C-alpha positions as YAML, in Angstrom:
chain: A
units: angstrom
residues:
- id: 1
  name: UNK
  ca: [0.00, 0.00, 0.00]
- id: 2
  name: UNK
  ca: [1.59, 3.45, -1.31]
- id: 3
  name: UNK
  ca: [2.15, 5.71, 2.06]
- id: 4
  name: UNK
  ca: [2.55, 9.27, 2.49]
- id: 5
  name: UNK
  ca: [6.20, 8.53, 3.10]
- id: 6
  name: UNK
  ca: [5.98, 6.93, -0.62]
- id: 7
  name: UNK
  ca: [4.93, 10.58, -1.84]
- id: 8
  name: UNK
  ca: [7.09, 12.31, 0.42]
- id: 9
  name: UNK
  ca: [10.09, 10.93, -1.22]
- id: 10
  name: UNK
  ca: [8.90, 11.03, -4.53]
- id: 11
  name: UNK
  ca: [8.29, 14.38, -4.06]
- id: 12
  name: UNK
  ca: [11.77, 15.06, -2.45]
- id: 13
  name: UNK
  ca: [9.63, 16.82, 0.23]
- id: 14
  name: UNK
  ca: [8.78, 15.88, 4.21]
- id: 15
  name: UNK
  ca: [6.27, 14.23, 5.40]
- id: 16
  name: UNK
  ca: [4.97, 17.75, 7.16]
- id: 17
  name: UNK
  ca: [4.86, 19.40, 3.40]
- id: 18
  name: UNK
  ca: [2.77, 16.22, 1.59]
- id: 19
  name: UNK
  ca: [0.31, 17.10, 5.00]
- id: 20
  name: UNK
  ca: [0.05, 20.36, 4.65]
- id: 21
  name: UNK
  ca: [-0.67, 20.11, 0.42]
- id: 22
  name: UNK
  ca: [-3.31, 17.33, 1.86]
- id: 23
  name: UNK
  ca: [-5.05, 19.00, 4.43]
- id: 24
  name: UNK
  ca: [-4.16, 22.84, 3.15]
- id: 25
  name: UNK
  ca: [-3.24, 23.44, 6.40]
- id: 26
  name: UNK
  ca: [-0.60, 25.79, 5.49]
- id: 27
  name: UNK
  ca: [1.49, 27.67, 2.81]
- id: 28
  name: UNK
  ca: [3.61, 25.70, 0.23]
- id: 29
  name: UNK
  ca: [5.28, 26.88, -2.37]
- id: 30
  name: UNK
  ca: [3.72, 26.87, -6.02]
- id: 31
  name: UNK
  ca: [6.81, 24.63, -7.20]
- id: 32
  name: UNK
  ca: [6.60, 22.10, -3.70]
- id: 33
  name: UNK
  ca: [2.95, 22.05, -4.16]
- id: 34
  name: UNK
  ca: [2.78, 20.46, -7.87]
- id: 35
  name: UNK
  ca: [5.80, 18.18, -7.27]
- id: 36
  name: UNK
  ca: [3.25, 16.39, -4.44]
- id: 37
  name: UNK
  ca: [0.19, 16.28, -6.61]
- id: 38
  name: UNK
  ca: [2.49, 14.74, -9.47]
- id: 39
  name: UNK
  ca: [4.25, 12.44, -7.09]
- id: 40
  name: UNK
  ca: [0.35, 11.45, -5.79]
- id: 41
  name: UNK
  ca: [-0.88, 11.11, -9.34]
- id: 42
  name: UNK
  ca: [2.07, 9.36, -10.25]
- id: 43
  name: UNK
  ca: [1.84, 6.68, -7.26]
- id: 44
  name: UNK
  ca: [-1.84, 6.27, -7.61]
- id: 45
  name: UNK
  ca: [-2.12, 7.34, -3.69]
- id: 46
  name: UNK
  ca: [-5.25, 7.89, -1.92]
- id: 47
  name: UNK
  ca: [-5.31, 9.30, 1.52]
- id: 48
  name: UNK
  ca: [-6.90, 7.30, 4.53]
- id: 49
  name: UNK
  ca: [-10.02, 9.52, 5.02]
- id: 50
  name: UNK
  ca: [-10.96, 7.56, 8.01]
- id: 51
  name: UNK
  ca: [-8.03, 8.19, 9.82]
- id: 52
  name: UNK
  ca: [-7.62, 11.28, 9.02]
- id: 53
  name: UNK
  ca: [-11.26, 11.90, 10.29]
- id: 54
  name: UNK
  ca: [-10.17, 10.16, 13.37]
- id: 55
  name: UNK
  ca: [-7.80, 12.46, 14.24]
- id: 56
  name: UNK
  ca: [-9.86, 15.38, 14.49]
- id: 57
  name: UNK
  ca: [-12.51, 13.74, 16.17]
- id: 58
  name: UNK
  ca: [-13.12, 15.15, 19.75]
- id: 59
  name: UNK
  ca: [-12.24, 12.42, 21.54]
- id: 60
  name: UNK
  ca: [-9.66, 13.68, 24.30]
- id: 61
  name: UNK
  ca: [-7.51, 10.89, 24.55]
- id: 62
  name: UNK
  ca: [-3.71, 10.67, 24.76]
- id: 63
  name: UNK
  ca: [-2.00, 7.19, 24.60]
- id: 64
  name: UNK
  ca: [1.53, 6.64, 26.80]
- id: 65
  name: UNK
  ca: [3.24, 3.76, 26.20]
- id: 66
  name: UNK
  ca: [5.74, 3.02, 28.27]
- id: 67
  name: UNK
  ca: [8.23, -0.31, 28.60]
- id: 68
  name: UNK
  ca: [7.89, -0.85, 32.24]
- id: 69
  name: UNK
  ca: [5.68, 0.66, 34.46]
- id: 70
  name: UNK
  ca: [7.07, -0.63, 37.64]
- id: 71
  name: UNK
  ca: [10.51, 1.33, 36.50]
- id: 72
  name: UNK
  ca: [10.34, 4.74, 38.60]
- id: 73
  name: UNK
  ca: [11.91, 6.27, 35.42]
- id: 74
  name: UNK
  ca: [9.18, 5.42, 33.38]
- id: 75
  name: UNK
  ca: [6.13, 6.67, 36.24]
- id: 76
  name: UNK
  ca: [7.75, 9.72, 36.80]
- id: 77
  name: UNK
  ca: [8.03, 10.32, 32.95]
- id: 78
  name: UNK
  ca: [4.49, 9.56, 32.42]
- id: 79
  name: UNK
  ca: [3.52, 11.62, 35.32]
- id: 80
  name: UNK
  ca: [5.07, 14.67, 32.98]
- id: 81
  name: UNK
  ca: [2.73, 13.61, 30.24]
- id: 82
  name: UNK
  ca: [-0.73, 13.55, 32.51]
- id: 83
  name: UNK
  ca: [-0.10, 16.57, 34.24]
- id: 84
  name: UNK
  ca: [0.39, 18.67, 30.58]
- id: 85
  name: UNK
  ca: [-2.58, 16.69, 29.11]
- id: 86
  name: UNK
  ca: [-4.88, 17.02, 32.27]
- id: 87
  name: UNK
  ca: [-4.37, 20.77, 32.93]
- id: 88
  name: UNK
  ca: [-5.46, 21.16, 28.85]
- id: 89
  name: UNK
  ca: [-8.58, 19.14, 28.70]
- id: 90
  name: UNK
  ca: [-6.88, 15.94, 27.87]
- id: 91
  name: UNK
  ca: [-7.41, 12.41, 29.50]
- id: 92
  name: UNK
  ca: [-4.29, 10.28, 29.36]
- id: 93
  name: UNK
  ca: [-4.07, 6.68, 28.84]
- id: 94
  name: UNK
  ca: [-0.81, 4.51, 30.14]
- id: 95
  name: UNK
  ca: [-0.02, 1.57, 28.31]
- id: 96
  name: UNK
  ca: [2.84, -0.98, 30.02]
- id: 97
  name: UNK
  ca: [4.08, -2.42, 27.22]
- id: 98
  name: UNK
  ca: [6.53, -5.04, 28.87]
- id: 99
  name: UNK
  ca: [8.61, -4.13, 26.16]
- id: 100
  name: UNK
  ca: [7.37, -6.46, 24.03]
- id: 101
  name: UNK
  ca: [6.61, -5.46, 20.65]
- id: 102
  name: UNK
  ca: [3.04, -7.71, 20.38]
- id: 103
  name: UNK
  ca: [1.54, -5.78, 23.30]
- id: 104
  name: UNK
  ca: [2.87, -2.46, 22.28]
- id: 105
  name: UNK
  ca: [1.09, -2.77, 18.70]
- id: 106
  name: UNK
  ca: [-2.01, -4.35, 20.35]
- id: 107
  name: UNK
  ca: [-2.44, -1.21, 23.22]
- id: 108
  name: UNK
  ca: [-1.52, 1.47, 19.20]
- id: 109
  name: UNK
  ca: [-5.07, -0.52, 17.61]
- id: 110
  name: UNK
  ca: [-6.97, -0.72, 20.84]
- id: 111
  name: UNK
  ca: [-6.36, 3.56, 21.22]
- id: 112
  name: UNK
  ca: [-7.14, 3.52, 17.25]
- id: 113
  name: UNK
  ca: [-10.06, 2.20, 17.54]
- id: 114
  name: UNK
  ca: [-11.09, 4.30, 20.70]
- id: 115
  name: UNK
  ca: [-10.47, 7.54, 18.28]
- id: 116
  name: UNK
  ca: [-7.33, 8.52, 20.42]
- id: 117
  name: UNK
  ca: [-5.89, 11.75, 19.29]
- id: 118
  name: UNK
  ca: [-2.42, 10.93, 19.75]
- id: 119
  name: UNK
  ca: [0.42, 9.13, 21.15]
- id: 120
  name: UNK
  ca: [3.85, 9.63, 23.30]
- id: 121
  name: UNK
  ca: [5.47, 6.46, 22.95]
- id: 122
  name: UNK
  ca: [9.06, 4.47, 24.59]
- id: 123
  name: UNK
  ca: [9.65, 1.96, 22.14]
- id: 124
  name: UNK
  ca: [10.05, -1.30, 22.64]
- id: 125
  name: UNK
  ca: [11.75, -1.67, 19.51]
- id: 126
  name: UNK
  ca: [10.72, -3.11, 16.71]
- id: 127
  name: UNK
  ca: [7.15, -1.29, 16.09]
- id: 128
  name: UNK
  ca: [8.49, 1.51, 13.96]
- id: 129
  name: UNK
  ca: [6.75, 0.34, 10.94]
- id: 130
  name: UNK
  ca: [3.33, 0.20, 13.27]
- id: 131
  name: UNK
  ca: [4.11, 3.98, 13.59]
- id: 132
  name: UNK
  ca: [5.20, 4.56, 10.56]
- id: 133
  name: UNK
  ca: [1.44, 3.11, 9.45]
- id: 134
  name: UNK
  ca: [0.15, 5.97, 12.15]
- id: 135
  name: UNK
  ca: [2.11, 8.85, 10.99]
- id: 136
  name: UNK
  ca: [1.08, 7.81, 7.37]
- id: 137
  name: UNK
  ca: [-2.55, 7.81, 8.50]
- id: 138
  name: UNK
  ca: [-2.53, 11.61, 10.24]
- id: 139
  name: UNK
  ca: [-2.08, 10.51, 13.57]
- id: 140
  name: UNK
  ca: [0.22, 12.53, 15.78]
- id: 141
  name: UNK
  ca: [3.40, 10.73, 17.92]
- id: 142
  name: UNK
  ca: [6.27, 11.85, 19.82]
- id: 143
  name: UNK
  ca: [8.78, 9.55, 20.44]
- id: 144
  name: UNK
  ca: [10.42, 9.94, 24.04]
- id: 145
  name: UNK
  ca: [13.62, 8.56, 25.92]
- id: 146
  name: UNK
  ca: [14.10, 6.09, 23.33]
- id: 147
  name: UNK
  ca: [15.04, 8.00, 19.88]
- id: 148
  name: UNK
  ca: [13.97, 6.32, 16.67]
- id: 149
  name: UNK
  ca: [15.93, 7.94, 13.76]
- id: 150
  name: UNK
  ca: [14.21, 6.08, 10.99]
- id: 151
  name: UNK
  ca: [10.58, 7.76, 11.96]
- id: 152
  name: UNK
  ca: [10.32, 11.80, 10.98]
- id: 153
  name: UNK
  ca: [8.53, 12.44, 13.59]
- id: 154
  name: UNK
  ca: [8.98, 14.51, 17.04]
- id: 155
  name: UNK
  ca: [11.10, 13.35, 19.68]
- id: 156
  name: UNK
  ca: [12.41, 14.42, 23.20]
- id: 157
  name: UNK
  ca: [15.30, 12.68, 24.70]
- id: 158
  name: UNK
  ca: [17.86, 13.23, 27.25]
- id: 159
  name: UNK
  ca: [21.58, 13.06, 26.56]
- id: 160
  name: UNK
  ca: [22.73, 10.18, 27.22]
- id: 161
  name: UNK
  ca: [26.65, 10.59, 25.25]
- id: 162
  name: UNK
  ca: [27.23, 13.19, 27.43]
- id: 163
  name: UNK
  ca: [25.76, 11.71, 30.62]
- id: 164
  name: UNK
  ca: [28.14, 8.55, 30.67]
- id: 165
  name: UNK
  ca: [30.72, 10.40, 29.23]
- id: 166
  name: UNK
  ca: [30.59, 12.70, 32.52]
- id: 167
  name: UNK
  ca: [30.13, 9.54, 34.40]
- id: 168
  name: UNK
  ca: [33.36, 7.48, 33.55]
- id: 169
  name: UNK
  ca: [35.12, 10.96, 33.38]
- id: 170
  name: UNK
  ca: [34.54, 11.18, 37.46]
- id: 171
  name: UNK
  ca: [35.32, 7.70, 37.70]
- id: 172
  name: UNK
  ca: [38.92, 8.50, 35.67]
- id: 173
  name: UNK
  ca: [39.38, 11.79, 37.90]
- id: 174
  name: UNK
  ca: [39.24, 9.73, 40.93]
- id: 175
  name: UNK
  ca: [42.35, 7.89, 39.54]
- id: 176
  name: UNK
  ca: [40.05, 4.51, 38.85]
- id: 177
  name: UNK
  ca: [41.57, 2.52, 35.22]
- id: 178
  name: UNK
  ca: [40.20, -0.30, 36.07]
- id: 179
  name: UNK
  ca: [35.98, 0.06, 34.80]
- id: 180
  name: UNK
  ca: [33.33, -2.79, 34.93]
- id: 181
  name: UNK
  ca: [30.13, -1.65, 33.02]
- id: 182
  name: UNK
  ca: [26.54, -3.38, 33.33]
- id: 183
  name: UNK
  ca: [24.53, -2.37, 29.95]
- id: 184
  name: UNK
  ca: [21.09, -3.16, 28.94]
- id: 185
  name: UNK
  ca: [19.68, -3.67, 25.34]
- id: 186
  name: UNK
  ca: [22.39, -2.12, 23.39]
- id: 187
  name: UNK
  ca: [19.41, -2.34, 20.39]
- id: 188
  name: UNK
  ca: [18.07, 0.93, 21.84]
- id: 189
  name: UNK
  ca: [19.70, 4.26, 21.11]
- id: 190
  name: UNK
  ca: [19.63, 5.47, 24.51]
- id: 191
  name: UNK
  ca: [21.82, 2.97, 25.33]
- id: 192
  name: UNK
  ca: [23.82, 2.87, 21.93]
- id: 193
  name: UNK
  ca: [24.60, 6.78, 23.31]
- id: 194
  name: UNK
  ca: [25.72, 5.53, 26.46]
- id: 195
  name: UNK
  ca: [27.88, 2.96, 26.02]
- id: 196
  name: UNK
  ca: [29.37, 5.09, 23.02]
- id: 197
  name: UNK
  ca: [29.87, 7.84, 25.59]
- id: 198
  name: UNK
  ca: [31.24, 5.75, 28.20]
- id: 199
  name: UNK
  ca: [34.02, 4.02, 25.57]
- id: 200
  name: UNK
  ca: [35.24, 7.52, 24.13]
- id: 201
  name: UNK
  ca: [35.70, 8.60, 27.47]
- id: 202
  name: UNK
  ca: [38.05, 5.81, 28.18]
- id: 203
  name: UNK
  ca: [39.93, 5.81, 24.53]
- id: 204
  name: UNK
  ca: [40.15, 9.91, 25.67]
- id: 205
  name: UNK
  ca: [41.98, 8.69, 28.61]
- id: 206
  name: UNK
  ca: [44.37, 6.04, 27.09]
- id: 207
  name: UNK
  ca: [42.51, 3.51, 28.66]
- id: 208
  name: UNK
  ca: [40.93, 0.39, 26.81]
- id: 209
  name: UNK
  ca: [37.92, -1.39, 27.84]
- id: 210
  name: UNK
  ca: [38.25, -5.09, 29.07]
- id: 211
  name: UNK
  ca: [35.44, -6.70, 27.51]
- id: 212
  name: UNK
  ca: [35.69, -9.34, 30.38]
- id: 213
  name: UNK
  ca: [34.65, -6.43, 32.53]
- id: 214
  name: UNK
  ca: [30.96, -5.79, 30.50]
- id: 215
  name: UNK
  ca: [28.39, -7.38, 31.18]
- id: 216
  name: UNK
  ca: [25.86, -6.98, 28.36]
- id: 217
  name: UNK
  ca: [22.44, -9.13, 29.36]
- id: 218
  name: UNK
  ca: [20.83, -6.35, 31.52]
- id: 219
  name: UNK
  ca: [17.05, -5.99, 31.61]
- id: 220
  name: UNK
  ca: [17.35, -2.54, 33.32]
- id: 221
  name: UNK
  ca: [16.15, -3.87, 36.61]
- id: 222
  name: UNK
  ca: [18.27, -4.71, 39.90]
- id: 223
  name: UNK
  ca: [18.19, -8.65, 39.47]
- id: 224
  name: UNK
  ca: [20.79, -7.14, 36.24]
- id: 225
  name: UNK
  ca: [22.74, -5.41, 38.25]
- id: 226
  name: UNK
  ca: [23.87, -8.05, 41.00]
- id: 227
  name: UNK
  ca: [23.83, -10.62, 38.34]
- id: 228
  name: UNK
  ca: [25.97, -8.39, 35.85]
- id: 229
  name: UNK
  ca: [28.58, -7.47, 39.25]
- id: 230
  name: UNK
  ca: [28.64, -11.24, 39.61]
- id: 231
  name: UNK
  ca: [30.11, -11.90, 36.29]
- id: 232
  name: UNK
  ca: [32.27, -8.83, 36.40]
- id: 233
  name: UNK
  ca: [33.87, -10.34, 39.86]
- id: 234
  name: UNK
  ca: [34.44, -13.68, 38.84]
- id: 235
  name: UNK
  ca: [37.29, -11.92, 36.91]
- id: 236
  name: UNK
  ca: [41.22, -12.46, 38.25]
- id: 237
  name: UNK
  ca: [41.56, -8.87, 38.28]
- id: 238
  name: UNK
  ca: [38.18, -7.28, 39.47]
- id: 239
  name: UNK
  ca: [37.03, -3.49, 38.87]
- id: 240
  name: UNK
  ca: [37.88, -0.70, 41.18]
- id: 241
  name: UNK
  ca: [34.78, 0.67, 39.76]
- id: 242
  name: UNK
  ca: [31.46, -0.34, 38.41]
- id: 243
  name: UNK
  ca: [29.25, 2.02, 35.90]
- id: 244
  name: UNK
  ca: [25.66, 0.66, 35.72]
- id: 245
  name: UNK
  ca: [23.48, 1.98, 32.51]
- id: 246
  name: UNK
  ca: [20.69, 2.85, 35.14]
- id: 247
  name: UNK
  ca: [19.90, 3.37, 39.26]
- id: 248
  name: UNK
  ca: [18.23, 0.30, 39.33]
- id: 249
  name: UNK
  ca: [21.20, -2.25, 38.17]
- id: 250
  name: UNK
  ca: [23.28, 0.33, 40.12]
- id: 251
  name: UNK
  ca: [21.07, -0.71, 42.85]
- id: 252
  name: UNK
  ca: [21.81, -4.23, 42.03]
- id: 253
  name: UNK
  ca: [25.65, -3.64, 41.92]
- id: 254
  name: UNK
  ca: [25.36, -2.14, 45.51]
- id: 255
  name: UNK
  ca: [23.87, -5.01, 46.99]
- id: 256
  name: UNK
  ca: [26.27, -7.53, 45.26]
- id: 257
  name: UNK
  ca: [29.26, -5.69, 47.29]
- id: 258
  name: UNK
  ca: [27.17, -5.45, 50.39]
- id: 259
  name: UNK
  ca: [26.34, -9.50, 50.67]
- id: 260
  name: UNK
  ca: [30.29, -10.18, 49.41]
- id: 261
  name: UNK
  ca: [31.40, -7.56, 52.07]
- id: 262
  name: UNK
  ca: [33.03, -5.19, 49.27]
- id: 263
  name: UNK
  ca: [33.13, -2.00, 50.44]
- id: 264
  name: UNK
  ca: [31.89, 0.94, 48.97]
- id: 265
  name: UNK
  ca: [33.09, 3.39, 47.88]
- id: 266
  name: UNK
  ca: [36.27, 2.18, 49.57]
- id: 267
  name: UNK
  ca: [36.92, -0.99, 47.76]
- id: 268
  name: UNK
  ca: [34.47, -0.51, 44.95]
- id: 269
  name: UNK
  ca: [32.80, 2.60, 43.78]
- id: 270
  name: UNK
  ca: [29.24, 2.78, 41.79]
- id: 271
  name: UNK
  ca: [27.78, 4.56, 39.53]
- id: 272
  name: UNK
  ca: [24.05, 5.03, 38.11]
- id: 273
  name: UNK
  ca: [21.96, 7.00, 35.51]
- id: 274
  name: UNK
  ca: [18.72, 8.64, 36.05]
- id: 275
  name: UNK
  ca: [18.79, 9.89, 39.43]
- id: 276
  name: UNK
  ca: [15.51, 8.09, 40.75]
- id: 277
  name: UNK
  ca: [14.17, 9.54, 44.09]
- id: 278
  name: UNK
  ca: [15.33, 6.10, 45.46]
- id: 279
  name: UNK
  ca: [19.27, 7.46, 44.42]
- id: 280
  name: UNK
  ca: [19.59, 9.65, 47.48]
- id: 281
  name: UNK
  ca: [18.11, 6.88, 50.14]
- id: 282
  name: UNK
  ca: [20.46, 3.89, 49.18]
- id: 283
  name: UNK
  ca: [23.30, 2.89, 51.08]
- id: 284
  name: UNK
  ca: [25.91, 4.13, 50.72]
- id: 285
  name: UNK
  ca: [23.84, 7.26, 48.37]
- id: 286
  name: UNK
  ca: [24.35, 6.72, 44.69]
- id: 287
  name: UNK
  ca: [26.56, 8.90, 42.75]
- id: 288
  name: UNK
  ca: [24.58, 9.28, 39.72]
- id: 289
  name: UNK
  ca: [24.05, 11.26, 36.14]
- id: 290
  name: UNK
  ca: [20.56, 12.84, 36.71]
- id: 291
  name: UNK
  ca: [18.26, 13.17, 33.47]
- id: 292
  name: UNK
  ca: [15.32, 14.90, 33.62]
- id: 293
  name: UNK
  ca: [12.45, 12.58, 33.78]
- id: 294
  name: UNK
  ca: [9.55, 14.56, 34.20]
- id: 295
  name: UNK
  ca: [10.79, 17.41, 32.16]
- id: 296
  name: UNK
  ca: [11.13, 14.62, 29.17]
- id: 297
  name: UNK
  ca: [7.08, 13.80, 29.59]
- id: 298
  name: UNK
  ca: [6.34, 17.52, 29.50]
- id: 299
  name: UNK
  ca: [8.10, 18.61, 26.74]
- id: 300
  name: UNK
  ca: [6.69, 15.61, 24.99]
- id: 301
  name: UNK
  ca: [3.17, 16.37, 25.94]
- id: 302
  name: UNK
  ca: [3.46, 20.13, 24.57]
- id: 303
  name: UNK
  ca: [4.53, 19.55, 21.77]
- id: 304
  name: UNK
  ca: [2.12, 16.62, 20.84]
- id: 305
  name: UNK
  ca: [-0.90, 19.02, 21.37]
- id: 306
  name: UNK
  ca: [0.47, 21.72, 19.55]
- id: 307
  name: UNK
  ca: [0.28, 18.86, 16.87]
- id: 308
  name: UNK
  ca: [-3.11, 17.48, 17.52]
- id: 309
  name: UNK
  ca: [-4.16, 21.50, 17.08]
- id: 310
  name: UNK
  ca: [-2.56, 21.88, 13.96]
- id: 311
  name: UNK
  ca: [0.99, 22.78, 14.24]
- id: 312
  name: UNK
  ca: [3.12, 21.76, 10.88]
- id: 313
  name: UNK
  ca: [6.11, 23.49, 11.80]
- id: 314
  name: UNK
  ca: [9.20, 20.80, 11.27]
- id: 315
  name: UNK
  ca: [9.89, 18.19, 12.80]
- id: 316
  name: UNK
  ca: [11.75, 19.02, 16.75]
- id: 317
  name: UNK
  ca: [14.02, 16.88, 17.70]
- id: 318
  name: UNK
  ca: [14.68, 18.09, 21.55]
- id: 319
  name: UNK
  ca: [17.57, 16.84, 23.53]
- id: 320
  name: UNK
  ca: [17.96, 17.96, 27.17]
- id: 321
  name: UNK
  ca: [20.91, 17.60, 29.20]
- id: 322
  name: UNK
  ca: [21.92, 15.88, 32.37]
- id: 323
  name: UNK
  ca: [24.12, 16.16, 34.94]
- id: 324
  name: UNK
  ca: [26.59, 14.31, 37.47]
- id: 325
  name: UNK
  ca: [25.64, 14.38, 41.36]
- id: 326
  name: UNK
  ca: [28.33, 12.99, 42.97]
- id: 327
  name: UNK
  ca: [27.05, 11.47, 46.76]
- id: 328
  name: UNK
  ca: [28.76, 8.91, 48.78]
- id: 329
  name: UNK
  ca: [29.09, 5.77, 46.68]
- id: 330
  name: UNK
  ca: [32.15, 6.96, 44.66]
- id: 331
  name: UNK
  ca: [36.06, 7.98, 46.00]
- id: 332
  name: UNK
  ca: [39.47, 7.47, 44.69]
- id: 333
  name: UNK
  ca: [40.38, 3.74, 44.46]
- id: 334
  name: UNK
  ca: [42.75, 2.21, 47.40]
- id: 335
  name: UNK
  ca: [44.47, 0.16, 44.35]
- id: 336
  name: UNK
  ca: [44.84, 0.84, 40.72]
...
């Protein structure tokens, strides 16, 4: 079936310009405007009048799908979204999506057939043609936390190069060489960014990464964490530090050392990502690289209303930054 992604590269134009010659929704150039008609003439394409009367129904519905809802990342992130969409009229929907693929598309057609008027959505990977099939139809999505560079559509992430990068940075300043990392799916980009910041940072500093020291099966939740220190350990030369893709396996990591009496930050120091509310509470308190989660569902909630009221500007692709908060589970190492 010919898309409007089929005309739009026909065309040589976005997605946003075939829209706004379908809807006349805005000005396009005389020259833009007849290279879409030919490219729709020439593909035999015929809008999805259905959908596209979907999305202006009134039906005040926003979809969030999220991967795991029992992740404090992901509540406080869709907490972000409700609070924009209920102070503007909006009702919003969450959708746990157990990042699996099969639920994620089945919550996208249950909220299509309910006349939903749009969608924030954390991947689970492997829907994008599902939202491609959306986007195609009118519908309005923002992608958030989890970037997907193959849809033109909005996104708001956080930066998560320069988060690890500042992360293994303060582990090198310290004086530690010696790095174990516990990663989760490296198929996401959020993660792709991290571990690509975390590995310049150590090329930066001369230093190469031991692949015996990464442990690469995470899930993103603590039972990852101890497991992935476990494997780390059972090397002849252990870490002096430990940088875990997220608070929770950093979590996980801290209670490893605890039941094998390693000391922290004395004999082991840890390191997170997110900065969860739980961060400051552990013991010892996480050293972490704070992102801003509820920031990320508000910015993703504005600008997916402005769309569902008829903004075509371009496509935004927002990134917002993070930070290092050093607390009390990382010092300098007593060997090297």
């Amino acid at each position: 079936m010919t898309t409007i992604k089929d005309v739009a590269d026909l065309a040589n134009v976005s997605i946003a310009t075939v829209s706004r010659v379908l809807n006349s929704s805005a000005y396009v150039s005389p020259e833009l405007e007849a290279r879409v008609h030919q490219a729709i003439e020439q593909l035999g394409y015929r809008p999805n009048a259905l959908a596209r009367h979907l999305r202006r129904s009134e039906n005040p519905t926003i979809g969030i799908l999220i991967p795991d809802s029992k992740n404090p990342f992901f509540a406080e992130m869709a907490k972000g979204v409700e609070d924009v969409c209920f102070s503007q009229g909006f009702v919003a929907v969450l959708c746990d999506t157990d990042e699996q693929p099969s639920k994620a598309i089945g919550h996208l057609d249950l909220l299509y057939q309910q006349r939903a008027a749009g969608f924030t959505v954390v991947s689970p990977g492997q829907i994008t043609p599902h939202l491609q099939q959306l986007l195609d139809d009118g519908y309005c999505i923002v992608v958030v936390d989890r970037a997907l560079s193959s849809l033109e559509t909005d996104s708001v992430v956080s930066d998560n190069y320069g988060g690890a990068r500042q992360a293994v940075e303060h582990l090198l300043a310290l004086g530690h060489s010696r790095i174990g990392f516990v990663v989760s799916n490296l198929e996401h980009e959020t993660i792709q960014g991290r571990w690509a910041g975390a590995k310049d940072a150590m090329h930066c500093a001369g230093i190469e990464v031991d692949p015996d020291l990464v442990y690469t099966d995470g899930d993103e939740l603590p039972g990852s964490g101890y497991e992935g220190a476990e494997f780390i350990f059972q090397h002849k030369k252990p870490p002096t530090a430990i940088f875990a893709f997220n608070d929770l396996m950093a979590l996980g990591v801290l209670r490893y050392a605890q039941r094998h009496q390693i000391e922290v930050p004395k004999e082991l120091s840890v390191v997170g990502f997110d900065d969860m509310m739980l961060a400051s509470y552990s013991t010892p308190s996480l050293t972490t690289i704070l992102q801003p989660k509820y920031e990320l569902g508000q910015k993703a909630a504005k600008i997916l209303l402005r769309r569902i009221r008829g903004d075509d500007s371009p496509v935004i692709q927002m990134t917002l930054p993070t930070k290092l908060v050093v607390r009390e589970s990382t010092a300098p190492p007593l060997r090297t």
